[in-house]
Amino acid sequence: MTLLQMLIDAASVGGLYALTAIGIGLIFGVIGLVNFAYGEYIMVGAYVLLLSAGLYWPFAIGAVLVFVVLFALASDFLVFRQVRRAPPETLMIVSFGLSFMIQHIWVVMFGSLTKTVNFLPAINRSVEIAGLRIAGVSLLQIAATVVLTTVLALFIKYTRIGYQMRAVSENPRMARLVGVNSNWVIAVAFAISAVLAVTVTVLFVAQTGSMTPFFGVSLTMIGFVATVIGGMGSLPGCALGGFLVGAVTTILQMVLPPHLQPFREAFVFTSVILMLLVRPQGLIAVRSAWERV
């Protein structure tokens, strides 16, 4: 029972990491951008949720969805589109700069202290399944990851815009020559990544009930770790990497002595170094992503 409980906890934590990794991996797969500002989409959504928490919960989530999608599209239009043809390292530095700018704007607006909100407390109640007590939010995290990963994979494989995403990913110049509107395709990719960010926002806030202007940074870094482990540009790989990072984090929390537990992320990041040494393309390699790296 203890092992099964640990696996469920690992899958729950890994679900949030997987959704974050998929959002990062999707943008990388389409335009080769490692968007380190992605965690700020999650963070700004949390503050919109804080401001709209008095509304009936579907309206509050709807407000977060609209704001974060528009926020992601604005970041693409105002920032990333202007440097889209720049080298990858320039794009990465720009995303770092955007991340820091958003964080400090939010500090000016809301302060740096932790804000709390009691959102959807009902889903934090535990349910008993086969002798195991599992929080409802944990089940939602696992289910949301499986459903959204499957839907997104089917969307990219079978829809017209999905075909265009793959064309832009493989050869942006050729895609433009055959009539693909790359700006529209990239905007759709940013909108989808924003939907994933909103899912993480809702589940994270419902589970923890707290936020600061800086909490998105740690989620971005862990999501990036999961993306590297799973395979840059591979959505199944990103999901797998997220669950693996969740499993490693949960196991380390159990086995590390108390004085080392605050440093468990250091052990997780060590796994990235080992992965880059042993298999730099990740567990599930994508040819276009490998060529970019």
mmCIF file of C-alpha atoms in Angstrom:
data_model
loop_
_atom_site.group_PDB
_atom_site.id
_atom_site.type_symbol
_atom_site.label_atom_id
_atom_site.label_comp_id
_atom_site.label_asym_id
_atom_site.label_seq_id
_atom_site.Cartn_x
_atom_site.Cartn_y
_atom_site.Cartn_z
ATOM 1 C CA MET A 1 0.000 0.000 0.000
ATOM 2 C CA THR A 2 2.838 2.397 0.804
ATOM 3 C CA LEU A 3 4.398 1.825 -2.619
ATOM 4 C CA LEU A 4 1.067 2.354 -4.366
ATOM 5 C CA GLN A 5 0.456 5.535 -2.384
ATOM 6 C CA MET A 6 3.894 6.780 -3.384
ATOM 7 C CA LEU A 7 3.201 6.059 -7.053
ATOM 8 C CA ILE A 8 -0.064 7.992 -6.901
ATOM 9 C CA ASP A 9 1.644 10.947 -5.214
ATOM 10 C CA ALA A 10 4.412 10.840 -7.816
ATOM 11 C CA ALA A 11 1.896 10.758 -10.676
ATOM 12 C CA SER A 12 0.019 13.682 -9.135
ATOM 13 C CA VAL A 13 3.127 15.857 -8.807
ATOM 14 C CA GLY A 14 4.359 14.672 -12.184
ATOM 15 C CA GLY A 15 1.072 15.710 -13.797
ATOM 16 C CA LEU A 16 1.699 19.386 -13.083
ATOM 17 C CA TYR A 17 5.289 19.088 -14.240
ATOM 18 C CA ALA A 18 4.173 17.251 -17.390
ATOM 19 C CA LEU A 19 1.635 19.931 -18.344
ATOM 20 C CA THR A 20 4.270 22.629 -17.817
ATOM 21 C CA ALA A 21 6.786 20.666 -19.877
ATOM 22 C CA ILE A 22 4.283 20.146 -22.707
ATOM 23 C CA GLY A 23 3.582 23.892 -22.831
ATOM 24 C CA ILE A 24 7.307 24.612 -23.092
ATOM 25 C CA GLY A 25 7.938 21.745 -25.513
ATOM 26 C CA LEU A 26 5.096 22.745 -27.843
ATOM 27 C CA ILE A 27 6.544 26.213 -28.463
ATOM 28 C CA PHE A 28 10.033 24.791 -28.862
ATOM 29 C CA GLY A 29 8.755 22.208 -31.320
ATOM 30 C CA VAL A 30 7.103 24.846 -33.520
ATOM 31 C CA ILE A 31 9.611 27.729 -33.544
ATOM 32 C CA GLY A 32 12.650 26.480 -31.621
ATOM 33 C CA LEU A 33 12.065 28.873 -28.705
ATOM 34 C CA VAL A 34 12.800 27.774 -25.154
ATOM 35 C CA ASN A 35 10.289 30.097 -23.499
ATOM 36 C CA PHE A 36 11.576 30.747 -19.992
ATOM 37 C CA ALA A 37 8.723 33.230 -19.532
ATOM 38 C CA TYR A 38 6.225 30.360 -19.654
ATOM 39 C CA GLY A 39 6.033 30.165 -15.864
ATOM 40 C CA GLU A 40 4.839 33.776 -15.861
ATOM 41 C CA TYR A 41 1.749 32.716 -17.844
ATOM 42 C CA ILE A 42 0.965 30.411 -14.919
ATOM 43 C CA MET A 43 1.793 33.129 -12.389
ATOM 44 C CA VAL A 44 -0.315 35.903 -13.928
ATOM 45 C CA GLY A 45 -3.192 33.432 -14.208
ATOM 46 C CA ALA A 46 -2.933 32.806 -10.471
ATOM 47 C CA TYR A 47 -3.299 36.513 -9.735
ATOM 48 C CA VAL A 48 -6.290 36.803 -12.068
ATOM 49 C CA LEU A 49 -7.764 33.882 -10.139
ATOM 50 C CA LEU A 50 -7.064 35.773 -6.911
ATOM 51 C CA LEU A 51 -8.911 38.839 -8.214
ATOM 52 C CA SER A 52 -11.852 36.845 -9.594
ATOM 53 C CA ALA A 53 -12.178 34.302 -6.771
ATOM 54 C CA GLY A 54 -15.428 35.897 -5.592
ATOM 55 C CA LEU A 55 -17.123 34.890 -8.841
ATOM 56 C CA TYR A 56 -18.818 31.564 -9.435
ATOM 57 C CA TRP A 57 -15.904 29.229 -10.182
ATOM 58 C CA PRO A 58 -16.618 28.589 -13.913
ATOM 59 C CA PHE A 59 -16.612 32.366 -14.511
ATOM 60 C CA ALA A 60 -13.392 32.734 -12.520
ATOM 61 C CA ILE A 61 -11.692 30.040 -14.598
ATOM 62 C CA GLY A 62 -13.091 31.594 -17.775
ATOM 63 C CA ALA A 63 -11.619 34.965 -16.798
ATOM 64 C CA VAL A 64 -8.224 33.351 -16.212
ATOM 65 C CA LEU A 65 -8.414 31.536 -19.553
ATOM 66 C CA VAL A 66 -9.235 34.678 -21.538
ATOM 67 C CA PHE A 67 -6.570 36.774 -19.801
ATOM 68 C CA VAL A 68 -3.747 34.230 -20.057
ATOM 69 C CA VAL A 69 -4.461 33.428 -23.728
ATOM 70 C CA LEU A 70 -4.428 37.147 -24.574
ATOM 71 C CA PHE A 71 -1.305 37.585 -22.449
ATOM 72 C CA ALA A 72 0.492 34.766 -24.302
ATOM 73 C CA LEU A 73 -0.563 36.121 -27.702
ATOM 74 C CA ALA A 74 0.620 39.596 -26.703
ATOM 75 C CA SER A 75 4.009 38.243 -25.614
ATOM 76 C CA ASP A 76 4.389 36.586 -29.019
ATOM 77 C CA PHE A 77 3.217 39.616 -31.020
ATOM 78 C CA LEU A 78 5.067 42.298 -29.063
ATOM 79 C CA VAL A 79 8.264 40.434 -28.157
ATOM 80 C CA PHE A 80 9.024 37.107 -29.787
ATOM 81 C CA ARG A 81 7.785 37.928 -33.286
ATOM 82 C CA GLN A 82 10.231 40.832 -33.434
ATOM 83 C CA VAL A 83 13.231 38.519 -32.920
ATOM 84 C CA ARG A 84 11.879 35.325 -34.477
ATOM 85 C CA ARG A 85 14.720 35.005 -36.987
ATOM 86 C CA ALA A 86 17.405 35.654 -34.385
ATOM 87 C CA PRO A 87 19.753 32.856 -33.216
ATOM 88 C CA PRO A 88 18.333 30.468 -30.577
ATOM 89 C CA GLU A 89 20.553 31.886 -27.837
ATOM 90 C CA THR A 90 19.150 35.374 -28.533
ATOM 91 C CA LEU A 91 15.587 34.058 -28.288
ATOM 92 C CA MET A 92 16.438 32.416 -24.974
ATOM 93 C CA ILE A 93 17.923 35.624 -23.553
ATOM 94 C CA VAL A 94 14.850 37.567 -24.699
ATOM 95 C CA SER A 95 12.577 35.082 -22.917
ATOM 96 C CA PHE A 96 14.662 35.453 -19.732
ATOM 97 C CA GLY A 97 14.339 39.236 -19.984
ATOM 98 C CA LEU A 98 10.582 39.012 -20.498
ATOM 99 C CA SER A 99 10.292 36.716 -17.478
ATOM 100 C CA PHE A 100 12.156 39.108 -15.185
ATOM 101 C CA MET A 101 10.204 42.096 -16.501
ATOM 102 C CA ILE A 102 6.830 40.453 -15.832
ATOM 103 C CA GLN A 103 7.878 39.350 -12.345
ATOM 104 C CA HIS A 104 8.904 42.839 -11.306
ATOM 105 C CA ILE A 105 5.838 44.462 -12.847
ATOM 106 C CA TRP A 106 3.763 42.122 -10.700
ATOM 107 C CA VAL A 107 5.855 43.000 -7.638
ATOM 108 C CA VAL A 108 5.067 46.681 -8.244
ATOM 109 C CA MET A 109 1.358 45.912 -8.706
ATOM 110 C CA PHE A 110 0.799 43.311 -5.964
ATOM 111 C CA GLY A 111 3.891 43.350 -3.751
ATOM 112 C CA SER A 112 6.337 40.511 -3.170
ATOM 113 C CA LEU A 113 4.587 38.913 -0.201
ATOM 114 C CA THR A 114 2.649 35.667 -0.528
ATOM 115 C CA LYS A 115 -1.035 36.032 -1.389
ATOM 116 C CA THR A 116 -3.548 33.374 -0.410
ATOM 117 C CA VAL A 117 -6.907 32.358 -1.836
ATOM 118 C CA ASN A 118 -9.306 29.570 -0.956
ATOM 119 C CA PHE A 119 -10.284 28.316 -4.411
ATOM 120 C CA LEU A 120 -12.321 25.139 -4.957
ATOM 121 C CA PRO A 121 -11.647 23.691 -1.483
ATOM 122 C CA ALA A 122 -13.998 20.792 -2.260
ATOM 123 C CA ILE A 123 -11.540 19.162 -4.664
ATOM 124 C CA ASN A 124 -8.910 18.954 -1.918
ATOM 125 C CA ARG A 125 -11.060 16.517 0.020
ATOM 126 C CA SER A 126 -9.729 12.992 0.111
ATOM 127 C CA VAL A 127 -11.540 10.010 -1.317
ATOM 128 C CA GLU A 128 -10.884 6.423 -0.284
ATOM 129 C CA ILE A 129 -10.107 3.973 -3.075
ATOM 130 C CA ALA A 130 -9.123 0.395 -2.206
ATOM 131 C CA GLY A 131 -7.887 1.485 1.206
ATOM 132 C CA LEU A 132 -5.925 4.449 -0.142
ATOM 133 C CA ARG A 133 -6.846 8.024 0.713
ATOM 134 C CA ILE A 134 -6.329 10.217 -2.345
ATOM 135 C CA ALA A 135 -7.017 13.947 -2.635
ATOM 136 C CA GLY A 136 -9.471 14.832 -5.379
ATOM 137 C CA VAL A 137 -7.048 17.378 -6.814
ATOM 138 C CA SER A 138 -4.456 14.606 -7.251
ATOM 139 C CA LEU A 139 -6.871 12.595 -9.358
ATOM 140 C CA LEU A 140 -7.669 15.716 -11.387
ATOM 141 C CA GLN A 141 -3.967 16.370 -12.002
ATOM 142 C CA ILE A 142 -3.406 12.864 -13.329
ATOM 143 C CA ALA A 143 -6.602 12.869 -15.415
ATOM 144 C CA ALA A 144 -5.967 16.346 -16.851
ATOM 145 C CA THR A 145 -2.466 15.382 -17.939
ATOM 146 C CA VAL A 146 -3.576 12.180 -19.665
ATOM 147 C CA VAL A 147 -6.588 13.787 -21.363
ATOM 148 C CA LEU A 148 -4.850 16.982 -22.510
ATOM 149 C CA THR A 149 -1.766 15.131 -23.759
ATOM 150 C CA THR A 150 -3.931 12.735 -25.767
ATOM 151 C CA VAL A 151 -6.168 15.474 -27.175
ATOM 152 C CA LEU A 152 -3.183 17.637 -28.117
ATOM 153 C CA ALA A 153 -1.380 14.726 -29.804
ATOM 154 C CA LEU A 154 -4.513 13.913 -31.832
ATOM 155 C CA PHE A 155 -4.998 17.594 -32.678
ATOM 156 C CA ILE A 156 -1.469 17.927 -34.040
ATOM 157 C CA LYS A 157 -1.640 14.630 -35.937
ATOM 158 C CA TYR A 158 -5.074 14.859 -37.554
ATOM 159 C CA THR A 159 -6.158 18.498 -37.915
ATOM 160 C CA ARG A 160 -5.202 20.929 -40.642
ATOM 161 C CA ILE A 161 -3.611 23.398 -38.237
ATOM 162 C CA GLY A 162 -1.735 20.451 -36.733
ATOM 163 C CA TYR A 163 -0.323 19.593 -40.149
ATOM 164 C CA GLN A 164 0.723 23.214 -40.534
ATOM 165 C CA MET A 165 2.401 23.203 -37.127
ATOM 166 C CA ARG A 166 4.440 20.192 -38.154
ATOM 167 C CA ALA A 167 5.322 21.852 -41.467
ATOM 168 C CA VAL A 168 6.524 25.036 -39.733
ATOM 169 C CA SER A 169 8.469 22.892 -37.280
ATOM 170 C CA GLU A 170 10.206 20.882 -39.990
ATOM 171 C CA ASN A 171 10.967 23.678 -42.471
ATOM 172 C CA PRO A 172 9.594 27.180 -41.790
ATOM 173 C CA ARG A 173 10.768 28.614 -45.120
ATOM 174 C CA MET A 174 9.248 25.827 -47.191
ATOM 175 C CA ALA A 175 6.015 26.062 -45.190
ATOM 176 C CA ARG A 176 5.739 29.755 -46.114
ATOM 177 C CA LEU A 177 6.425 28.986 -49.768
ATOM 178 C CA VAL A 178 3.515 26.519 -49.937
ATOM 179 C CA GLY A 179 1.120 29.031 -48.401
ATOM 180 C CA VAL A 180 1.211 28.308 -44.668
ATOM 181 C CA ASN A 181 0.596 31.432 -42.588
ATOM 182 C CA SER A 182 3.351 30.840 -40.058
ATOM 183 C CA ASN A 183 2.330 33.780 -37.865
ATOM 184 C CA TRP A 184 -1.160 32.306 -37.476
ATOM 185 C CA VAL A 185 0.228 28.832 -36.755
ATOM 186 C CA ILE A 186 2.609 30.162 -34.119
ATOM 187 C CA ALA A 187 -0.179 32.210 -32.523
ATOM 188 C CA VAL A 188 -2.295 29.043 -32.235
ATOM 189 C CA ALA A 189 0.666 27.267 -30.611
ATOM 190 C CA PHE A 190 0.995 30.077 -28.063
ATOM 191 C CA ALA A 191 -2.757 29.962 -27.379
ATOM 192 C CA ILE A 192 -2.650 26.197 -26.794
ATOM 193 C CA SER A 193 0.337 26.561 -24.480
ATOM 194 C CA ALA A 194 -1.648 29.214 -22.575
ATOM 195 C CA VAL A 195 -4.553 26.773 -22.122
ATOM 196 C CA LEU A 196 -2.102 24.285 -20.614
ATOM 197 C CA ALA A 197 -0.742 27.041 -18.361
ATOM 198 C CA VAL A 198 -4.274 27.845 -17.165
ATOM 199 C CA THR A 199 -4.810 24.189 -16.287
ATOM 200 C CA VAL A 200 -1.636 24.225 -14.200
ATOM 201 C CA THR A 201 -2.708 27.511 -12.591
ATOM 202 C CA VAL A 202 -6.102 26.210 -11.507
ATOM 203 C CA LEU A 203 -4.762 22.922 -10.155
ATOM 204 C CA PHE A 204 -1.775 24.532 -8.411
ATOM 205 C CA VAL A 205 -3.818 27.278 -6.739
ATOM 206 C CA ALA A 206 -6.559 24.836 -5.731
ATOM 207 C CA GLN A 207 -3.941 22.604 -4.131
ATOM 208 C CA THR A 208 -1.677 25.175 -2.449
ATOM 209 C CA GLY A 209 -3.913 28.232 -2.123
ATOM 210 C CA SER A 210 -0.901 30.566 -2.340
ATOM 211 C CA MET A 211 1.121 32.527 -4.885
ATOM 212 C CA THR A 212 3.969 35.020 -5.245
ATOM 213 C CA PRO A 213 5.254 36.870 -8.332
ATOM 214 C CA PHE A 214 8.191 34.448 -8.419
ATOM 215 C CA PHE A 215 6.607 30.996 -8.102
ATOM 216 C CA GLY A 216 6.449 30.552 -11.872
ATOM 217 C CA VAL A 217 10.250 30.463 -12.077
ATOM 218 C CA SER A 218 10.557 27.150 -10.223
ATOM 219 C CA LEU A 219 7.781 25.596 -12.312
ATOM 220 C CA THR A 220 9.510 26.746 -15.499
ATOM 221 C CA MET A 221 12.845 25.303 -14.458
ATOM 222 C CA ILE A 222 11.330 21.957 -13.463
ATOM 223 C CA GLY A 223 9.249 21.926 -16.654
ATOM 224 C CA PHE A 224 12.396 22.589 -18.663
ATOM 225 C CA VAL A 225 14.162 19.758 -16.852
ATOM 226 C CA ALA A 226 11.277 17.444 -17.747
ATOM 227 C CA THR A 227 11.391 18.628 -21.365
ATOM 228 C CA VAL A 228 15.111 17.912 -21.659
ATOM 229 C CA ILE A 229 14.727 14.459 -20.108
ATOM 230 C CA GLY A 230 11.726 13.517 -22.242
ATOM 231 C CA GLY A 231 12.938 15.031 -25.497
ATOM 232 C CA MET A 232 12.697 18.616 -26.742
ATOM 233 C CA GLY A 233 9.783 18.971 -29.149
ATOM 234 C CA SER A 234 8.220 15.580 -28.345
ATOM 235 C CA LEU A 235 4.875 15.976 -26.568
ATOM 236 C CA PRO A 236 4.778 12.365 -25.299
ATOM 237 C CA GLY A 237 8.404 12.796 -24.255
ATOM 238 C CA CYS A 238 7.574 15.976 -22.328
ATOM 239 C CA ALA A 239 4.724 14.197 -20.536
ATOM 240 C CA LEU A 240 6.975 11.234 -19.744
ATOM 241 C CA GLY A 241 9.713 13.547 -18.501
ATOM 242 C CA GLY A 242 7.247 15.361 -16.253
ATOM 243 C CA PHE A 243 6.046 12.146 -14.650
ATOM 244 C CA LEU A 244 9.640 10.950 -14.196
ATOM 245 C CA VAL A 245 10.631 14.210 -12.509
ATOM 246 C CA GLY A 246 7.573 13.921 -10.278
ATOM 247 C CA ALA A 247 8.550 10.368 -9.360
ATOM 248 C CA VAL A 248 12.149 11.351 -8.595
ATOM 249 C CA THR A 249 10.997 14.343 -6.519
ATOM 250 C CA THR A 250 8.565 12.219 -4.508
ATOM 251 C CA ILE A 251 11.116 9.460 -3.890
ATOM 252 C CA LEU A 252 13.789 11.954 -2.826
ATOM 253 C CA GLN A 253 11.337 13.550 -0.398
ATOM 254 C CA MET A 254 10.882 10.153 1.230
ATOM 255 C CA VAL A 255 14.456 8.855 1.271
ATOM 256 C CA LEU A 256 16.565 11.966 1.869
ATOM 257 C CA PRO A 257 17.414 12.836 5.467
ATOM 258 C CA PRO A 258 15.667 15.960 6.768
ATOM 259 C CA HIS A 259 18.735 18.189 6.463
ATOM 260 C CA LEU A 260 19.046 17.361 2.734
ATOM 261 C CA GLN A 261 15.379 17.580 1.757
ATOM 262 C CA PRO A 262 15.515 21.345 1.018
ATOM 263 C CA PHE A 263 18.133 20.537 -1.649
ATOM 264 C CA ARG A 264 16.182 17.857 -3.483
ATOM 265 C CA GLU A 265 15.894 20.045 -6.621
ATOM 266 C CA ALA A 266 19.685 19.950 -6.870
ATOM 267 C CA PHE A 267 19.494 16.163 -7.185
ATOM 268 C CA VAL A 268 16.769 16.539 -9.828
ATOM 269 C CA PHE A 269 18.892 18.958 -11.858
ATOM 270 C CA THR A 270 21.787 16.525 -11.589
ATOM 271 C CA SER A 271 19.628 14.067 -13.510
ATOM 272 C CA VAL A 272 19.522 16.560 -16.406
ATOM 273 C CA ILE A 273 23.310 16.659 -16.537
ATOM 274 C CA LEU A 274 23.433 12.870 -16.577
ATOM 275 C CA MET A 275 20.766 12.742 -19.305
ATOM 276 C CA LEU A 276 22.660 15.234 -21.478
ATOM 277 C CA LEU A 277 25.810 13.161 -21.066
ATOM 278 C CA VAL A 278 24.180 9.799 -21.799
ATOM 279 C CA ARG A 279 21.376 10.722 -24.223
ATOM 280 C CA PRO A 280 21.419 14.428 -25.164
ATOM 281 C CA GLN A 281 18.393 14.097 -27.472
ATOM 282 C CA GLY A 282 16.177 12.922 -24.582
ATOM 283 C CA LEU A 283 14.202 9.721 -24.119
ATOM 284 C CA ILE A 284 11.996 10.331 -27.170
ATOM 285 C CA ALA A 285 13.950 12.176 -29.848
ATOM 286 C CA VAL A 286 12.334 14.300 -32.564
ATOM 287 C CA ARG A 287 14.412 14.819 -35.660
ATOM 288 C CA SER A 288 13.609 18.508 -36.181
ATOM 289 C CA ALA A 289 14.229 19.301 -32.515
ATOM 290 C CA TRP A 290 17.516 17.376 -32.561
ATOM 291 C CA GLU A 291 18.670 19.355 -35.605
ATOM 292 C CA ARG A 292 17.863 22.626 -33.816
ATOM 293 C CA VAL A 293 19.710 21.619 -30.664
#
